[in-house]
Amino acid sequence: MNSFDGAIQEFLTTHAFTSDVANHAIRTIADFSLFKGLFPVAILWWVWFRGGRRGLWEKEMVIATFVSGLSALAVGRLLAHFLPFRERPIYDPTVPFHFPLSGTSESILRTWSSFPSDHAMLWMAVSTGIFLVWRWVGALAMAYTAIFVCLVRVYLGLHFPTDVIGGAVIGMLITLVMTRDAVRPLYTTPILRVMMRFPAPCYTLAFLFCFELVTQFDEIRMIGQSMHKVLEAGREQASPSL
């Protein structure tokens, strides 16, 4: 743990809420998808349907923002896998601070590297896309992400401050690249063409995609992990014992 992380986490733990009710509320905010992505995703749907002079451009930006968020989530998983493993502060015995316990599954968190924060990457990428389309609402979305996603996870010891800062910066950069005029039409134009030709199935898939994005594909990931365990157990039973 570096001095920057230590100073911020010492401040948070020293001035932590002593009320059990307050800490329970903060744990709820961290664990419930309602408090993570529902707000920015709802804004993007508003932008999509509000129309106006820049209607086509705004639709392109909404698609680009969703693609940026998905890309940020994928990049976050890859970085966490290939970069050196970093223990989360709540499980790191060298961190001398006490954190309010989170209700999130311990078995999952212990195997995931703390850097970078995929929550910060995903939702700051989405908030940046909103900012590029709708300045003051985007600023609110970015502030919301910083407080209710990033700061909450640092307070609970799920991430070091540099985890969420690094994740947020990477997420913002991904959106800035994916929304550039030279890049955006390459993938938004064919998507819009398909959506205009087949609106019913496309909007249905868009709804399902947004639901999974808000939950960060937790259910799909859990199903995949369960299937992997079943297949591994089957291979072990089928292989001859030595």
PDB file of C-alpha atoms in Angstrom:
ATOM      1  CA  MET A   1       0.000   0.000   0.000  1.00  0.00           C
ATOM      2  CA  ASN A   2       1.457   3.365  -1.025  1.00  0.00           C
ATOM      3  CA  SER A   3       1.318   6.558   1.015  1.00  0.00           C
ATOM      4  CA  PHE A   4      -1.456   8.048  -1.142  1.00  0.00           C
ATOM      5  CA  ASP A   5      -3.759   5.081  -0.598  1.00  0.00           C
ATOM      6  CA  GLY A   6      -2.833   4.949   3.066  1.00  0.00           C
ATOM      7  CA  ALA A   7      -3.599   8.613   3.704  1.00  0.00           C
ATOM      8  CA  ILE A   8      -7.046   8.459   2.098  1.00  0.00           C
ATOM      9  CA  GLN A   9      -8.053   5.194   3.725  1.00  0.00           C
ATOM     10  CA  GLU A  10      -6.783   6.342   7.101  1.00  0.00           C
ATOM     11  CA  PHE A  11      -8.959   9.444   6.778  1.00  0.00           C
ATOM     12  CA  LEU A  12     -12.009   7.413   5.781  1.00  0.00           C
ATOM     13  CA  THR A  13     -11.598   4.824   8.503  1.00  0.00           C
ATOM     14  CA  THR A  14     -10.835   7.437  11.158  1.00  0.00           C
ATOM     15  CA  HIS A  15     -13.924   9.444  10.260  1.00  0.00           C
ATOM     16  CA  ALA A  16     -16.057   6.422   9.416  1.00  0.00           C
ATOM     17  CA  PHE A  17     -19.707   6.384  10.323  1.00  0.00           C
ATOM     18  CA  THR A  18     -20.109   4.921  13.783  1.00  0.00           C
ATOM     19  CA  SER A  19     -23.800   4.264  13.207  1.00  0.00           C
ATOM     20  CA  ASP A  20     -24.667   0.687  12.261  1.00  0.00           C
ATOM     21  CA  VAL A  21     -27.617   2.040  10.276  1.00  0.00           C
ATOM     22  CA  ALA A  22     -25.340   4.286   8.195  1.00  0.00           C
ATOM     23  CA  ASN A  23     -22.868   1.488   7.519  1.00  0.00           C
ATOM     24  CA  HIS A  24     -25.706  -0.848   6.549  1.00  0.00           C
ATOM     25  CA  ALA A  25     -26.982   1.794   4.114  1.00  0.00           C
ATOM     26  CA  ILE A  26     -23.521   2.127   2.573  1.00  0.00           C
ATOM     27  CA  ARG A  27     -23.181  -1.654   2.215  1.00  0.00           C
ATOM     28  CA  THR A  28     -26.598  -1.725   0.538  1.00  0.00           C
ATOM     29  CA  ILE A  29     -25.509   0.949  -1.929  1.00  0.00           C
ATOM     30  CA  ALA A  30     -22.409  -1.102  -2.767  1.00  0.00           C
ATOM     31  CA  ASP A  31     -24.263  -4.391  -3.187  1.00  0.00           C
ATOM     32  CA  PHE A  32     -27.448  -3.349  -5.007  1.00  0.00           C
ATOM     33  CA  SER A  33     -27.357  -2.840  -8.772  1.00  0.00           C
ATOM     34  CA  LEU A  34     -30.103  -0.239  -8.323  1.00  0.00           C
ATOM     35  CA  PHE A  35     -27.527   2.213  -6.952  1.00  0.00           C
ATOM     36  CA  LYS A  36     -24.824   1.511  -9.531  1.00  0.00           C
ATOM     37  CA  GLY A  37     -25.893   1.657 -13.145  1.00  0.00           C
ATOM     38  CA  LEU A  38     -29.643   2.193 -13.230  1.00  0.00           C
ATOM     39  CA  PHE A  39     -29.364   5.993 -13.061  1.00  0.00           C
ATOM     40  CA  PRO A  40     -26.891   6.478 -15.974  1.00  0.00           C
ATOM     41  CA  VAL A  41     -28.571   3.811 -18.117  1.00  0.00           C
ATOM     42  CA  ALA A  42     -31.956   5.520 -17.645  1.00  0.00           C
ATOM     43  CA  ILE A  43     -30.385   8.810 -18.778  1.00  0.00           C
ATOM     44  CA  LEU A  44     -29.101   7.175 -21.956  1.00  0.00           C
ATOM     45  CA  TRP A  45     -32.595   5.877 -22.754  1.00  0.00           C
ATOM     46  CA  TRP A  46     -33.927   9.425 -22.197  1.00  0.00           C
ATOM     47  CA  VAL A  47     -31.325  10.809 -24.616  1.00  0.00           C
ATOM     48  CA  TRP A  48     -32.230   8.150 -27.195  1.00  0.00           C
ATOM     49  CA  PHE A  49     -35.935   9.049 -27.270  1.00  0.00           C
ATOM     50  CA  ARG A  50     -35.878  12.809 -26.653  1.00  0.00           C
ATOM     51  CA  GLY A  51     -35.274  13.711 -30.309  1.00  0.00           C
ATOM     52  CA  GLY A  52     -34.152  17.186 -31.348  1.00  0.00           C
ATOM     53  CA  ARG A  53     -31.905  18.672 -34.003  1.00  0.00           C
ATOM     54  CA  ARG A  54     -29.035  16.348 -33.191  1.00  0.00           C
ATOM     55  CA  GLY A  55     -31.208  13.248 -32.918  1.00  0.00           C
ATOM     56  CA  LEU A  56     -29.129  10.994 -35.193  1.00  0.00           C
ATOM     57  CA  TRP A  57     -25.842  12.115 -33.631  1.00  0.00           C
ATOM     58  CA  GLU A  58     -27.232  11.552 -30.142  1.00  0.00           C
ATOM     59  CA  LYS A  59     -28.347   8.038 -31.059  1.00  0.00           C
ATOM     60  CA  GLU A  60     -24.853   7.330 -32.364  1.00  0.00           C
ATOM     61  CA  MET A  61     -23.418   8.636 -29.093  1.00  0.00           C
ATOM     62  CA  VAL A  62     -25.757   6.473 -27.015  1.00  0.00           C
ATOM     63  CA  ILE A  63     -24.666   3.367 -28.929  1.00  0.00           C
ATOM     64  CA  ALA A  64     -21.026   4.436 -28.630  1.00  0.00           C
ATOM     65  CA  THR A  65     -21.438   4.931 -24.890  1.00  0.00           C
ATOM     66  CA  PHE A  66     -22.894   1.463 -24.397  1.00  0.00           C
ATOM     67  CA  VAL A  67     -20.120  -0.046 -26.530  1.00  0.00           C
ATOM     68  CA  SER A  68     -17.556   1.931 -24.511  1.00  0.00           C
ATOM     69  CA  GLY A  69     -19.017   0.627 -21.254  1.00  0.00           C
ATOM     70  CA  LEU A  70     -18.925  -2.956 -22.499  1.00  0.00           C
ATOM     71  CA  SER A  71     -15.369  -2.452 -23.757  1.00  0.00           C
ATOM     72  CA  ALA A  72     -14.340  -0.957 -20.412  1.00  0.00           C
ATOM     73  CA  LEU A  73     -15.772  -3.950 -18.578  1.00  0.00           C
ATOM     74  CA  ALA A  74     -13.878  -6.350 -20.858  1.00  0.00           C
ATOM     75  CA  VAL A  75     -10.630  -4.375 -20.598  1.00  0.00           C
ATOM     76  CA  GLY A  76     -10.990  -4.281 -16.822  1.00  0.00           C
ATOM     77  CA  ARG A  77     -11.313  -8.063 -16.657  1.00  0.00           C
ATOM     78  CA  LEU A  78      -8.261  -8.519 -18.913  1.00  0.00           C
ATOM     79  CA  LEU A  79      -6.117  -6.076 -16.927  1.00  0.00           C
ATOM     80  CA  ALA A  80      -7.098  -7.691 -13.638  1.00  0.00           C
ATOM     81  CA  HIS A  81      -6.147 -11.078 -15.094  1.00  0.00           C
ATOM     82  CA  PHE A  82      -2.810 -10.197 -16.686  1.00  0.00           C
ATOM     83  CA  LEU A  83      -1.474  -7.525 -14.315  1.00  0.00           C
ATOM     84  CA  PRO A  84       0.166  -8.591 -11.032  1.00  0.00           C
ATOM     85  CA  PHE A  85      -2.465  -9.662  -8.508  1.00  0.00           C
ATOM     86  CA  ARG A  86      -3.349  -7.039  -5.906  1.00  0.00           C
ATOM     87  CA  GLU A  87      -5.120  -8.093  -2.731  1.00  0.00           C
ATOM     88  CA  ARG A  88      -8.198  -6.097  -1.796  1.00  0.00           C
ATOM     89  CA  PRO A  89      -7.619  -3.933   1.294  1.00  0.00           C
ATOM     90  CA  ILE A  90     -10.346  -5.668   3.282  1.00  0.00           C
ATOM     91  CA  TYR A  91      -8.442  -8.969   2.897  1.00  0.00           C
ATOM     92  CA  ASP A  92      -4.881  -7.614   2.957  1.00  0.00           C
ATOM     93  CA  PRO A  93      -3.294  -8.366   6.352  1.00  0.00           C
ATOM     94  CA  THR A  94      -0.736  -5.583   5.836  1.00  0.00           C
ATOM     95  CA  VAL A  95      -3.458  -2.908   5.739  1.00  0.00           C
ATOM     96  CA  PRO A  96      -3.832  -1.628   9.329  1.00  0.00           C
ATOM     97  CA  PHE A  97      -7.370  -0.259   8.973  1.00  0.00           C
ATOM     98  CA  HIS A  98     -10.785  -1.561   9.954  1.00  0.00           C
ATOM     99  CA  PHE A  99     -13.457  -1.566   7.260  1.00  0.00           C
ATOM    100  CA  PRO A 100     -17.215  -2.138   7.576  1.00  0.00           C
ATOM    101  CA  LEU A 101     -17.839  -5.650   6.308  1.00  0.00           C
ATOM    102  CA  SER A 102     -19.430  -5.922   2.887  1.00  0.00           C
ATOM    103  CA  GLY A 103     -22.165  -8.410   2.105  1.00  0.00           C
ATOM    104  CA  THR A 104     -20.610  -9.226  -1.265  1.00  0.00           C
ATOM    105  CA  SER A 105     -19.557 -12.844  -1.787  1.00  0.00           C
ATOM    106  CA  GLU A 106     -16.148 -13.333  -0.190  1.00  0.00           C
ATOM    107  CA  SER A 107     -15.182 -16.334  -2.315  1.00  0.00           C
ATOM    108  CA  ILE A 108     -15.467 -14.269  -5.490  1.00  0.00           C
ATOM    109  CA  LEU A 109     -13.708 -11.152  -4.217  1.00  0.00           C
ATOM    110  CA  ARG A 110     -10.722 -13.050  -2.847  1.00  0.00           C
ATOM    111  CA  THR A 111      -9.904 -14.395  -6.315  1.00  0.00           C
ATOM    112  CA  TRP A 112     -10.296 -11.068  -8.159  1.00  0.00           C
ATOM    113  CA  SER A 113      -7.480  -8.561  -8.270  1.00  0.00           C
ATOM    114  CA  SER A 114      -8.234  -5.191  -6.720  1.00  0.00           C
ATOM    115  CA  PHE A 115      -6.676  -3.219  -9.609  1.00  0.00           C
ATOM    116  CA  PRO A 116      -8.287  -1.835 -11.644  1.00  0.00           C
ATOM    117  CA  SER A 117     -11.821  -1.344 -10.347  1.00  0.00           C
ATOM    118  CA  ASP A 118     -14.147  -2.656 -13.055  1.00  0.00           C
ATOM    119  CA  HIS A 119     -17.036  -0.770 -11.428  1.00  0.00           C
ATOM    120  CA  ALA A 120     -15.162   2.514 -11.797  1.00  0.00           C
ATOM    121  CA  MET A 121     -14.138   1.696 -15.378  1.00  0.00           C
ATOM    122  CA  LEU A 122     -17.631   0.755 -16.518  1.00  0.00           C
ATOM    123  CA  TRP A 123     -19.684   3.501 -14.934  1.00  0.00           C
ATOM    124  CA  MET A 124     -17.197   6.313 -15.466  1.00  0.00           C
ATOM    125  CA  ALA A 125     -17.036   5.286 -19.135  1.00  0.00           C
ATOM    126  CA  VAL A 126     -20.840   5.511 -19.338  1.00  0.00           C
ATOM    127  CA  SER A 127     -20.932   8.790 -17.405  1.00  0.00           C
ATOM    128  CA  THR A 128     -18.334  10.282 -19.744  1.00  0.00           C
ATOM    129  CA  GLY A 129     -20.520   9.399 -22.732  1.00  0.00           C
ATOM    130  CA  ILE A 130     -23.461  11.147 -21.076  1.00  0.00           C
ATOM    131  CA  PHE A 131     -21.266  14.194 -20.422  1.00  0.00           C
ATOM    132  CA  LEU A 132     -20.297  14.445 -24.084  1.00  0.00           C
ATOM    133  CA  VAL A 133     -23.978  14.576 -25.070  1.00  0.00           C
ATOM    134  CA  TRP A 134     -25.560  16.449 -22.148  1.00  0.00           C
ATOM    135  CA  ARG A 135     -23.026  18.471 -20.174  1.00  0.00           C
ATOM    136  CA  TRP A 136     -24.722  19.271 -16.853  1.00  0.00           C
ATOM    137  CA  VAL A 137     -26.519  15.928 -16.591  1.00  0.00           C
ATOM    138  CA  GLY A 138     -23.261  14.176 -17.475  1.00  0.00           C
ATOM    139  CA  ALA A 139     -21.475  16.108 -14.743  1.00  0.00           C
ATOM    140  CA  LEU A 140     -24.121  14.883 -12.283  1.00  0.00           C
ATOM    141  CA  ALA A 141     -23.671  11.319 -13.551  1.00  0.00           C
ATOM    142  CA  MET A 142     -19.910  11.544 -13.083  1.00  0.00           C
ATOM    143  CA  ALA A 143     -20.317  12.946  -9.572  1.00  0.00           C
ATOM    144  CA  TYR A 144     -22.841  10.201  -8.794  1.00  0.00           C
ATOM    145  CA  THR A 145     -20.390   7.557 -10.008  1.00  0.00           C
ATOM    146  CA  ALA A 146     -17.529   9.072  -8.018  1.00  0.00           C
ATOM    147  CA  ILE A 147     -19.552   9.077  -4.769  1.00  0.00           C
ATOM    148  CA  PHE A 148     -21.965   6.145  -4.961  1.00  0.00           C
ATOM    149  CA  VAL A 149     -19.726   3.719  -6.873  1.00  0.00           C
ATOM    150  CA  CYS A 150     -16.068   4.660  -6.367  1.00  0.00           C
ATOM    151  CA  LEU A 151     -15.959   6.247  -2.913  1.00  0.00           C
ATOM    152  CA  VAL A 152     -18.330   3.685  -1.419  1.00  0.00           C
ATOM    153  CA  ARG A 153     -16.119   0.805  -2.544  1.00  0.00           C
ATOM    154  CA  VAL A 154     -13.031   2.485  -1.100  1.00  0.00           C
ATOM    155  CA  TYR A 155     -14.854   3.125   2.181  1.00  0.00           C
ATOM    156  CA  LEU A 156     -15.823  -0.542   2.470  1.00  0.00           C
ATOM    157  CA  GLY A 157     -12.284  -1.702   1.739  1.00  0.00           C
ATOM    158  CA  LEU A 158     -13.190  -3.355  -1.558  1.00  0.00           C
ATOM    159  CA  HIS A 159     -10.647  -1.234  -3.434  1.00  0.00           C
ATOM    160  CA  PHE A 160      -7.690   1.027  -2.800  1.00  0.00           C
ATOM    161  CA  PRO A 161      -8.167   4.653  -3.929  1.00  0.00           C
ATOM    162  CA  THR A 162      -5.688   4.138  -6.777  1.00  0.00           C
ATOM    163  CA  ASP A 163      -7.789   1.183  -7.984  1.00  0.00           C
ATOM    164  CA  VAL A 164     -10.844   3.352  -8.567  1.00  0.00           C
ATOM    165  CA  ILE A 165      -8.880   6.348  -9.833  1.00  0.00           C
ATOM    166  CA  GLY A 166      -6.995   4.210 -12.326  1.00  0.00           C
ATOM    167  CA  GLY A 167     -10.191   2.441 -13.378  1.00  0.00           C
ATOM    168  CA  ALA A 168     -12.060   5.735 -13.785  1.00  0.00           C
ATOM    169  CA  VAL A 169      -9.305   7.253 -15.936  1.00  0.00           C
ATOM    170  CA  ILE A 170      -9.100   4.171 -18.165  1.00  0.00           C
ATOM    171  CA  GLY A 171     -12.890   4.122 -18.551  1.00  0.00           C
ATOM    172  CA  MET A 172     -12.958   7.793 -19.538  1.00  0.00           C
ATOM    173  CA  LEU A 173     -10.183   7.297 -22.090  1.00  0.00           C
ATOM    174  CA  ILE A 174     -11.997   4.359 -23.667  1.00  0.00           C
ATOM    175  CA  THR A 175     -15.139   6.454 -24.147  1.00  0.00           C
ATOM    176  CA  LEU A 176     -13.179   9.408 -25.532  1.00  0.00           C
ATOM    177  CA  VAL A 177     -11.616   7.107 -28.128  1.00  0.00           C
ATOM    178  CA  MET A 178     -14.793   5.189 -29.007  1.00  0.00           C
ATOM    179  CA  THR A 179     -16.864   8.372 -29.474  1.00  0.00           C
ATOM    180  CA  ARG A 180     -14.422  10.173 -31.789  1.00  0.00           C
ATOM    181  CA  ASP A 181     -15.842  11.153 -35.169  1.00  0.00           C
ATOM    182  CA  ALA A 182     -13.229   9.038 -36.943  1.00  0.00           C
ATOM    183  CA  VAL A 183     -14.134   5.906 -34.926  1.00  0.00           C
ATOM    184  CA  ARG A 184     -17.797   6.131 -33.938  1.00  0.00           C
ATOM    185  CA  PRO A 185     -19.490   5.739 -37.379  1.00  0.00           C
ATOM    186  CA  LEU A 186     -17.521   2.562 -38.094  1.00  0.00           C
ATOM    187  CA  TYR A 187     -19.749   0.571 -35.750  1.00  0.00           C
ATOM    188  CA  THR A 188     -22.729   2.822 -34.946  1.00  0.00           C
ATOM    189  CA  THR A 189     -23.864   3.179 -38.576  1.00  0.00           C
ATOM    190  CA  PRO A 190     -24.413  -0.557 -39.196  1.00  0.00           C
ATOM    191  CA  ILE A 191     -26.027  -0.959 -35.750  1.00  0.00           C
ATOM    192  CA  LEU A 192     -28.459   1.896 -36.459  1.00  0.00           C
ATOM    193  CA  ARG A 193     -29.250   0.447 -39.872  1.00  0.00           C
ATOM    194  CA  VAL A 194     -30.162  -2.902 -38.351  1.00  0.00           C
ATOM    195  CA  MET A 195     -32.203  -1.244 -35.589  1.00  0.00           C
ATOM    196  CA  MET A 196     -34.248   0.744 -38.084  1.00  0.00           C
ATOM    197  CA  ARG A 197     -34.921  -2.370 -40.162  1.00  0.00           C
ATOM    198  CA  PHE A 198     -35.743  -4.688 -37.245  1.00  0.00           C
ATOM    199  CA  PRO A 199     -36.913  -2.443 -34.373  1.00  0.00           C
ATOM    200  CA  ALA A 200     -38.857  -5.026 -32.345  1.00  0.00           C
ATOM    201  CA  PRO A 201     -36.093  -7.621 -31.844  1.00  0.00           C
ATOM    202  CA  CYS A 202     -33.419  -4.931 -31.571  1.00  0.00           C
ATOM    203  CA  TYR A 203     -35.185  -3.025 -28.781  1.00  0.00           C
ATOM    204  CA  THR A 204     -35.868  -6.304 -27.002  1.00  0.00           C
ATOM    205  CA  LEU A 205     -32.178  -7.192 -27.141  1.00  0.00           C
ATOM    206  CA  ALA A 206     -31.274  -3.641 -26.097  1.00  0.00           C
ATOM    207  CA  PHE A 207     -33.456  -3.984 -22.994  1.00  0.00           C
ATOM    208  CA  LEU A 208     -31.862  -7.329 -22.086  1.00  0.00           C
ATOM    209  CA  PHE A 209     -28.393  -5.910 -22.705  1.00  0.00           C
ATOM    210  CA  CYS A 210     -29.058  -2.909 -20.459  1.00  0.00           C
ATOM    211  CA  PHE A 211     -30.354  -5.173 -17.700  1.00  0.00           C
ATOM    212  CA  GLU A 212     -27.208  -7.287 -17.831  1.00  0.00           C
ATOM    213  CA  LEU A 213     -24.983  -4.206 -18.015  1.00  0.00           C
ATOM    214  CA  VAL A 214     -26.591  -2.754 -14.888  1.00  0.00           C
ATOM    215  CA  THR A 215     -25.937  -6.035 -13.067  1.00  0.00           C
ATOM    216  CA  GLN A 216     -22.503  -6.252 -14.748  1.00  0.00           C
ATOM    217  CA  PHE A 217     -23.454  -9.660 -16.170  1.00  0.00           C
ATOM    218  CA  ASP A 218     -23.304 -11.201 -12.674  1.00  0.00           C
ATOM    219  CA  GLU A 219     -25.934 -13.870 -13.373  1.00  0.00           C
ATOM    220  CA  ILE A 220     -24.362 -14.898 -16.674  1.00  0.00           C
ATOM    221  CA  ARG A 221     -20.950 -15.037 -15.034  1.00  0.00           C
ATOM    222  CA  MET A 222     -22.296 -17.154 -12.163  1.00  0.00           C
ATOM    223  CA  ILE A 223     -23.926 -19.549 -14.628  1.00  0.00           C
ATOM    224  CA  GLY A 224     -20.656 -19.798 -16.547  1.00  0.00           C
ATOM    225  CA  GLN A 225     -18.689 -20.496 -13.373  1.00  0.00           C
ATOM    226  CA  SER A 226     -21.190 -23.148 -12.295  1.00  0.00           C
ATOM    227  CA  MET A 227     -21.027 -24.865 -15.700  1.00  0.00           C
ATOM    228  CA  HIS A 228     -17.230 -24.759 -15.556  1.00  0.00           C
ATOM    229  CA  LYS A 229     -17.227 -26.432 -12.134  1.00  0.00           C
ATOM    230  CA  VAL A 230     -19.634 -29.122 -13.350  1.00  0.00           C
ATOM    231  CA  LEU A 231     -17.477 -29.827 -16.417  1.00  0.00           C
ATOM    232  CA  GLU A 232     -14.311 -29.935 -14.304  1.00  0.00           C
ATOM    233  CA  ALA A 233     -15.956 -32.347 -11.869  1.00  0.00           C
ATOM    234  CA  GLY A 234     -17.076 -34.518 -14.799  1.00  0.00           C
ATOM    235  CA  ARG A 235     -13.541 -34.639 -16.222  1.00  0.00           C
ATOM    236  CA  GLU A 236     -12.106 -35.609 -12.845  1.00  0.00           C
ATOM    237  CA  GLN A 237     -14.608 -38.442 -12.486  1.00  0.00           C
ATOM    238  CA  ALA A 238     -14.021 -39.635 -16.056  1.00  0.00           C
ATOM    239  CA  SER A 239     -10.213 -39.616 -15.780  1.00  0.00           C
ATOM    240  CA  PRO A 240      -8.686 -42.865 -14.451  1.00  0.00           C
ATOM    241  CA  SER A 241      -7.307 -42.638 -10.951  1.00  0.00           C
ATOM    242  CA  LEU A 242      -3.571 -43.048 -10.621  1.00  0.00           C
TER     243      LEU A 242
END
